[in-house]
Tab-separated table of C-alpha atoms and ligand atoms in Angstrom:
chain	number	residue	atom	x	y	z
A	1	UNK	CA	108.137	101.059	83.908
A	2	UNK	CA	110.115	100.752	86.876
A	3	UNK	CA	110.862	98.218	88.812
A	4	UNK	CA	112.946	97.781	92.616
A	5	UNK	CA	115.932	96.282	92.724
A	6	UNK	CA	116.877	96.725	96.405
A	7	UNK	CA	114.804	96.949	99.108
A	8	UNK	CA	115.867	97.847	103.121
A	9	UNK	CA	112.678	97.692	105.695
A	10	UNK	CA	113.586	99.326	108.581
A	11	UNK	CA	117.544	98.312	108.777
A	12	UNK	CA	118.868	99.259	112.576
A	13	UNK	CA	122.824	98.927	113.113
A	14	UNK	CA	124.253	99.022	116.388
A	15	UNK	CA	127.927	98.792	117.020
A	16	UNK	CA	129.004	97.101	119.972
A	17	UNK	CA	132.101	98.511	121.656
A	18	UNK	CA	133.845	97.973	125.369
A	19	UNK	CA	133.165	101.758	125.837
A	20	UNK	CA	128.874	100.805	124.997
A	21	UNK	CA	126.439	100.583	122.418
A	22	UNK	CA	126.900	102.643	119.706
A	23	UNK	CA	123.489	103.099	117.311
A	24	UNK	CA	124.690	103.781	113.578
A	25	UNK	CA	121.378	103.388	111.434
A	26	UNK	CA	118.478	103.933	112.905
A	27	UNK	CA	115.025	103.001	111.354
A	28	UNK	CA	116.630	102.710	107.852
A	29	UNK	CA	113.757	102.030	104.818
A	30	UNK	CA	115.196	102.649	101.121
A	31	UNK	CA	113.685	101.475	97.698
A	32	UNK	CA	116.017	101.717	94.770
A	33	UNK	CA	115.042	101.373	91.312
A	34	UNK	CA	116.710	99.365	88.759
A	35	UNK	CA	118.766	101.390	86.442
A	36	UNK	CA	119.285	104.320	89.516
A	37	UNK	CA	122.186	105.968	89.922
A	38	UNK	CA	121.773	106.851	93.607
A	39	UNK	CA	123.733	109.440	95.490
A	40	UNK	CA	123.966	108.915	99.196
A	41	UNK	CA	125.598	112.202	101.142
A	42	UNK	CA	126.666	112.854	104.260
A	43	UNK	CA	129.177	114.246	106.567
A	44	UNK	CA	131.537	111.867	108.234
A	45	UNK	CA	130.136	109.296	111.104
A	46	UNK	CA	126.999	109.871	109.416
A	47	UNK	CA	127.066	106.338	108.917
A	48	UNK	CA	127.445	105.947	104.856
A	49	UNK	CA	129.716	103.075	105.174
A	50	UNK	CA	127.961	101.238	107.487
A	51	UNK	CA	124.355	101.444	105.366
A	52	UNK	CA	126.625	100.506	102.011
A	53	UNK	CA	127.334	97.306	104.220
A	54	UNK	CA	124.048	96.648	104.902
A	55	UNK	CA	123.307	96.792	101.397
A	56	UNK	CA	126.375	94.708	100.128
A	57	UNK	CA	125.923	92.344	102.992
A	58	UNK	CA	129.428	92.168	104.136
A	59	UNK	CA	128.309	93.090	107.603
A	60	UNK	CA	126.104	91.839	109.728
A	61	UNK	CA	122.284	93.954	110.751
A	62	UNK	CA	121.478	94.278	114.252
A	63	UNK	CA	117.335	94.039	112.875
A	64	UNK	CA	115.444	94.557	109.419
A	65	UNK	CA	115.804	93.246	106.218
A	66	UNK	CA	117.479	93.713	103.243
A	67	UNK	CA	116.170	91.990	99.865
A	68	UNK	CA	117.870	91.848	96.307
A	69	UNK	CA	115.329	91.719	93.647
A	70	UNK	CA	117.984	90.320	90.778
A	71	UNK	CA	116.856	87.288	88.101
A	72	UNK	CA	113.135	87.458	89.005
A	73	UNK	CA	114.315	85.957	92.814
A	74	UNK	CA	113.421	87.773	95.742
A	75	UNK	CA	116.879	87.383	97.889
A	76	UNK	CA	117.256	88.454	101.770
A	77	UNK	CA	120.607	88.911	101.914
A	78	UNK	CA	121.285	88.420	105.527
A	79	UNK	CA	119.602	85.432	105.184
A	80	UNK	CA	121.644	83.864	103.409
A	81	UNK	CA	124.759	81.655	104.459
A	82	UNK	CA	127.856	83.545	104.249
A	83	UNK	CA	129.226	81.299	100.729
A	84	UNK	CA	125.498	81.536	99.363
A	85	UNK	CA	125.568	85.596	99.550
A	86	UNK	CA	129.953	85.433	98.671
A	87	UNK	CA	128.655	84.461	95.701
A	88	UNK	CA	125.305	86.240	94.802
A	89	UNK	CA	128.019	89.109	95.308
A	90	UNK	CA	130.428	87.836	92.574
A	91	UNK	CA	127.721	87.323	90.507
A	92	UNK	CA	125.366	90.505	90.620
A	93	UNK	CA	127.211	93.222	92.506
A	94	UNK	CA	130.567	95.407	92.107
A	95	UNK	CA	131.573	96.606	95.498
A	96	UNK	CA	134.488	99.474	95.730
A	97	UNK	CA	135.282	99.517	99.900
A	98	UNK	CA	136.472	103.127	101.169
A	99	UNK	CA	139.647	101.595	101.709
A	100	UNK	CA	140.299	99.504	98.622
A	101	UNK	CA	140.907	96.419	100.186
A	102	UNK	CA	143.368	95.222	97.220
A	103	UNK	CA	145.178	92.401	98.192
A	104	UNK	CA	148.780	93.216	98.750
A	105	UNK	CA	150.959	89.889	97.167
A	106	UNK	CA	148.635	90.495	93.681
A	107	UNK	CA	149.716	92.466	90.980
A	108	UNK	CA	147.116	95.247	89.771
A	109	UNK	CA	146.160	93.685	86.753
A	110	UNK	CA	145.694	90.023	88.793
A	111	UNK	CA	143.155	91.734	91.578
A	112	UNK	CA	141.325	92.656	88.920
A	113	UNK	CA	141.085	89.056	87.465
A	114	UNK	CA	140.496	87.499	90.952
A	115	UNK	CA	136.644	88.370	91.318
A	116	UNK	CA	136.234	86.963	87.655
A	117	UNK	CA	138.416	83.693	88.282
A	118	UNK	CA	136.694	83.273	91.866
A	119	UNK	CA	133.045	83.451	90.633
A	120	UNK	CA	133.633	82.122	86.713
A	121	UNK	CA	131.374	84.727	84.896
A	122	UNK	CA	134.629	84.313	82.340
A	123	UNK	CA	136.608	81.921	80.895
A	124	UNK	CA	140.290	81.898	82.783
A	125	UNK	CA	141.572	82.695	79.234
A	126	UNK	CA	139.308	85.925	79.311
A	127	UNK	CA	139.951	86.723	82.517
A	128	UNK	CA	143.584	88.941	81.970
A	129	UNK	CA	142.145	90.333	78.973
A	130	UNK	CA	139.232	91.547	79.925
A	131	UNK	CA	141.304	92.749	83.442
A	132	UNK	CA	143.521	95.051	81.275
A	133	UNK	CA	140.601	96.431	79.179
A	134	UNK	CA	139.150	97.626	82.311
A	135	UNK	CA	143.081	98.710	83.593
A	136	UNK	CA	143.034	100.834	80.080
A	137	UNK	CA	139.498	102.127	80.772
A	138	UNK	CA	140.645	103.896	84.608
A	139	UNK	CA	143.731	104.889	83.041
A	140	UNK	CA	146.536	102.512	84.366
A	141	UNK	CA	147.576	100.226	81.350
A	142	UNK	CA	151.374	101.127	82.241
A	143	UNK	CA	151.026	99.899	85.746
A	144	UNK	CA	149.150	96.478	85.152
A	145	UNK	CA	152.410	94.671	87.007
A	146	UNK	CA	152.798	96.338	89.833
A	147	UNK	CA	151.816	95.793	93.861
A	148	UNK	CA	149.651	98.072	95.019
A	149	UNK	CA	152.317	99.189	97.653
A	150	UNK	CA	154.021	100.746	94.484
A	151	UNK	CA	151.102	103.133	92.673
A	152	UNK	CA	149.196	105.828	94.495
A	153	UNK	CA	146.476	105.985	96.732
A	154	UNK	CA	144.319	107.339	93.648
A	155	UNK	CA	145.345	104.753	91.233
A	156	UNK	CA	144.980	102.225	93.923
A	157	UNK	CA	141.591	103.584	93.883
A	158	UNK	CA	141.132	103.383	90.293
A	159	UNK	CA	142.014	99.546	90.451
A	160	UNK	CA	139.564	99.365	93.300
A	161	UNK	CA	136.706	100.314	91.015
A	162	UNK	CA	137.958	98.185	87.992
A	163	UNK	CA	138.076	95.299	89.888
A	164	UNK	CA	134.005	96.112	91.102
A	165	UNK	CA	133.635	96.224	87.271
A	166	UNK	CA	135.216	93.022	86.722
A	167	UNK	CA	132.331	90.432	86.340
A	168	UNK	CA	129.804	93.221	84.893
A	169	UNK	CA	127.762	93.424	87.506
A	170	UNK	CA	124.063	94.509	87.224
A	171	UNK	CA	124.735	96.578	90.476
A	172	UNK	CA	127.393	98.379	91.820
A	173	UNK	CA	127.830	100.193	95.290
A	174	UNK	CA	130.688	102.591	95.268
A	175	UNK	CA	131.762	104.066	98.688
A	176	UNK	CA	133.636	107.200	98.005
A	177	UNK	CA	134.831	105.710	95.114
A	178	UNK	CA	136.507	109.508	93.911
A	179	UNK	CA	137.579	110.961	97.307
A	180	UNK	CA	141.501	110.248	96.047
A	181	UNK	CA	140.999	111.452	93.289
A	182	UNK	CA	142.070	114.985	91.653
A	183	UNK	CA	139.048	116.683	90.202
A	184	UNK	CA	139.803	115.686	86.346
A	185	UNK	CA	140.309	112.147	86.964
A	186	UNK	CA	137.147	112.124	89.320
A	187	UNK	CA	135.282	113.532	85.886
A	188	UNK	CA	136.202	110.805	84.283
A	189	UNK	CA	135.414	107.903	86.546
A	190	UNK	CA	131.980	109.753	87.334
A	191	UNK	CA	131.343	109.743	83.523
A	192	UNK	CA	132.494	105.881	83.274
A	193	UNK	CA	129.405	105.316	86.095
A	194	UNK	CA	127.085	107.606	83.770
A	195	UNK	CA	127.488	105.471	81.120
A	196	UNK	CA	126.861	102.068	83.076
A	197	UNK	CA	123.942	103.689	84.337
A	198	UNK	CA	122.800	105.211	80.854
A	199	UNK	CA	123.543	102.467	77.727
A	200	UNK	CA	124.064	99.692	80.418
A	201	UNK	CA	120.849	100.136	82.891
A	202	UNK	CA	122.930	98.960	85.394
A	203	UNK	CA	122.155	100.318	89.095
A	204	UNK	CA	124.775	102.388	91.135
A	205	UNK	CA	124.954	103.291	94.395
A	206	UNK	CA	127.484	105.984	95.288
A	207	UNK	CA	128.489	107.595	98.741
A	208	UNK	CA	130.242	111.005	98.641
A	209	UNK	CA	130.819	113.873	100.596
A	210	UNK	CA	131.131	116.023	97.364
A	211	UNK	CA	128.044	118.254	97.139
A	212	UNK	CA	128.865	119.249	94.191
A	213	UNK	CA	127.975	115.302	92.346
A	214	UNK	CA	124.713	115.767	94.002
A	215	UNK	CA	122.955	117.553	90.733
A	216	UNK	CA	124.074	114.745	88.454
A	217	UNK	CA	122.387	111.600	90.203
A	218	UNK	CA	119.723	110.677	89.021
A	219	UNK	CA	118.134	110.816	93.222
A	220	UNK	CA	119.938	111.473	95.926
A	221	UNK	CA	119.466	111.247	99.747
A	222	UNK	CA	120.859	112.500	102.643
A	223	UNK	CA	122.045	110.657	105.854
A	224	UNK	CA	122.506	111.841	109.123
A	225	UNK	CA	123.724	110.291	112.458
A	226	UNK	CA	122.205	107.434	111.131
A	227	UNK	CA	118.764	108.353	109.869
A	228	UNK	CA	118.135	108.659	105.742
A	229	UNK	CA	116.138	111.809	105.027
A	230	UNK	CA	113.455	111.187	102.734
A	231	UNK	CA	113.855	113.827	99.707
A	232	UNK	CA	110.763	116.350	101.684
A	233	UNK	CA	112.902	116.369	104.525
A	234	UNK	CA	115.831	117.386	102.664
A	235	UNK	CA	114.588	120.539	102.959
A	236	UNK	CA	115.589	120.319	106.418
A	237	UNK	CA	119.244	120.020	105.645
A	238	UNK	CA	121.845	122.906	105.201
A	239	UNK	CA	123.737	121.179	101.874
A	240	UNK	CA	126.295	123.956	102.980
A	241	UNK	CA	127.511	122.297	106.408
A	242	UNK	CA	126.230	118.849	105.948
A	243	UNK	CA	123.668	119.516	109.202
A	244	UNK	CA	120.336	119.584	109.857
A	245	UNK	CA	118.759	122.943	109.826
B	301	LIG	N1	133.168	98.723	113.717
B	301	LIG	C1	132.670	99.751	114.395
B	301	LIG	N2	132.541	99.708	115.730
B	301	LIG	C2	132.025	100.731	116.426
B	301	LIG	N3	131.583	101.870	115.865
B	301	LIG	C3	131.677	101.983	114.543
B	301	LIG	C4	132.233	100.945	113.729
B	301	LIG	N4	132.189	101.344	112.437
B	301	LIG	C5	131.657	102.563	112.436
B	301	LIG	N5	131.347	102.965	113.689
B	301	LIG	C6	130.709	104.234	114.076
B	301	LIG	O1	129.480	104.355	113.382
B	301	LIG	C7	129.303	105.676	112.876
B	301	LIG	C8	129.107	105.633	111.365
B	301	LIG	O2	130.338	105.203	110.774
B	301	LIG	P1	130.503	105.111	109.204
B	301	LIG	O3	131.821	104.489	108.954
B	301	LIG	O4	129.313	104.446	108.631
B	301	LIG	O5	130.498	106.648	108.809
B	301	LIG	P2	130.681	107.352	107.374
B	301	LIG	O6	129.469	108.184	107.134
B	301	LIG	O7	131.009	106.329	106.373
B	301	LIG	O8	131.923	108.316	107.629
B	301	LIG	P3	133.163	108.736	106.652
B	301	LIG	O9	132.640	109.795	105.727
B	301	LIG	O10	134.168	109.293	107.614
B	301	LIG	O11	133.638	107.515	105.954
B	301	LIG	C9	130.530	106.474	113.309
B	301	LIG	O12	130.198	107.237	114.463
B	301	LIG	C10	131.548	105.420	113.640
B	301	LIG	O13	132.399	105.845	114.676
B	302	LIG	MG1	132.675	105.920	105.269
């Protein structure tokens, strides 16, 4: 039996800038299953990141509606009070941001351990253990006490997406979450999300530009400037050079 975990009804973004208007999503409706692992592709501008903040609710709609359908509740996320959603995040959903966004003064080991210490899923105790389990399990044991200024942009990656792990999250949304990473290394992460999805029934949703991840999803849809093909229309779309035919 399935059941929907996430639900967007016809999600419109428009980004206001002093050169205009600028319409990113347009008309957006998406139903996601729990225990998907969703593919979202797309060339860039298509507007990826800005429907992944929709979801995650760390931006703001311009009109629609976004529910979470987590612990038999029936959540709108943008209608709830910035704390109230803060935490629904740290309780029920990993986020890895394009850009990281580690914080710069923590070692790697202790921006993993912030999400669990901010929303106490785990015992403070627990916390550094658990944050070096998921250090060993993207590879980067030997750099738990560095800054991030001093590792790569692909390990800083790889902390990125243990820290999303970090309070076990029944959800995660993963915005290029291997485009820094060499094609070995991506393997493995991709496999770590396989198995989350697989023995964990947890629910991914993953932006890439990599055509080549699109057979292993379990669904995946296509974006462009700003409009989600349903899977018939992805017949429309050259795979080839990310445009519509
Ligand atoms: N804060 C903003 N203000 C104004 N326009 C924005 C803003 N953020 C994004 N945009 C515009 O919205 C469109 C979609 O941007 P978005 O970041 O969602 O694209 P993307 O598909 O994630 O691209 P990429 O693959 O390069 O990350 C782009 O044309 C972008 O210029
Ligand atoms: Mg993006």
């Amino acid at each position: 039996m399935t059941s929907t975990i996430i639900e967007l009804r016809e999600v419109n973004k428009t980004y206001s800038t002093a050169a205009g208007d600028f319409v990113a999503l347009k008309n957006v409706n998406l139903t996601v299953n729990a225990g998907e692992f969703l593919g979202i592709v797309g060339k860039s501008g298509a507007g990826k990141s800005t429907l992944l903040n929709m979801i995650n609710g760390v931006d703001e709609l311009t009109s629609g509606e976004v529910f979470m359908h987590t612990d038999g509740a029936n959540l709108s996320v943008h209608d709830m009070s910035e704390d109230a959603r803060a935490f629904w995040r740290g309780k029920n959903m990993g986020v890895v941001y394009q850009s990281f966004q580690l914080l710069p003064m923590l070692t790697l080991v202790e921006n993993i351990m912030l999400p669990m210490d901010f929303s106490d899923n785990f015992h403070p105790r627990k916390s550094r253990d658990r944050a070096l389990e998921l250090l060993e399990l993207v590879e980067l044991s030997e750099h738990a006490n560095k800054l991030p200024a001093y590792v790569s942009g692909g390990q800083q990656q790889r902390v990125a997406i243990a820290r999303a792990l970090a309070n076990d999250p029944l959800i995660l949304v993963a915005d290029e979450p291997t485009g820094s990473l060499d094609s070995i290394t991506s393997d493995h992460i991709f496999e770590v999300f396989e198995h989350l999805v697989r023995d964990q029934g947890k629910t991914i949703i993953m932006v890439t530009h990599d055509m080549g991840l699109v057979s292993r999803f379990t669904r995946s849809l296509v974006i462009v400037d700003g409009e989600l093909l349903d899977e018939q229309d992805d017949s429309k779309f050259d795979k080839t050079v990310m445009r519509r035919k």
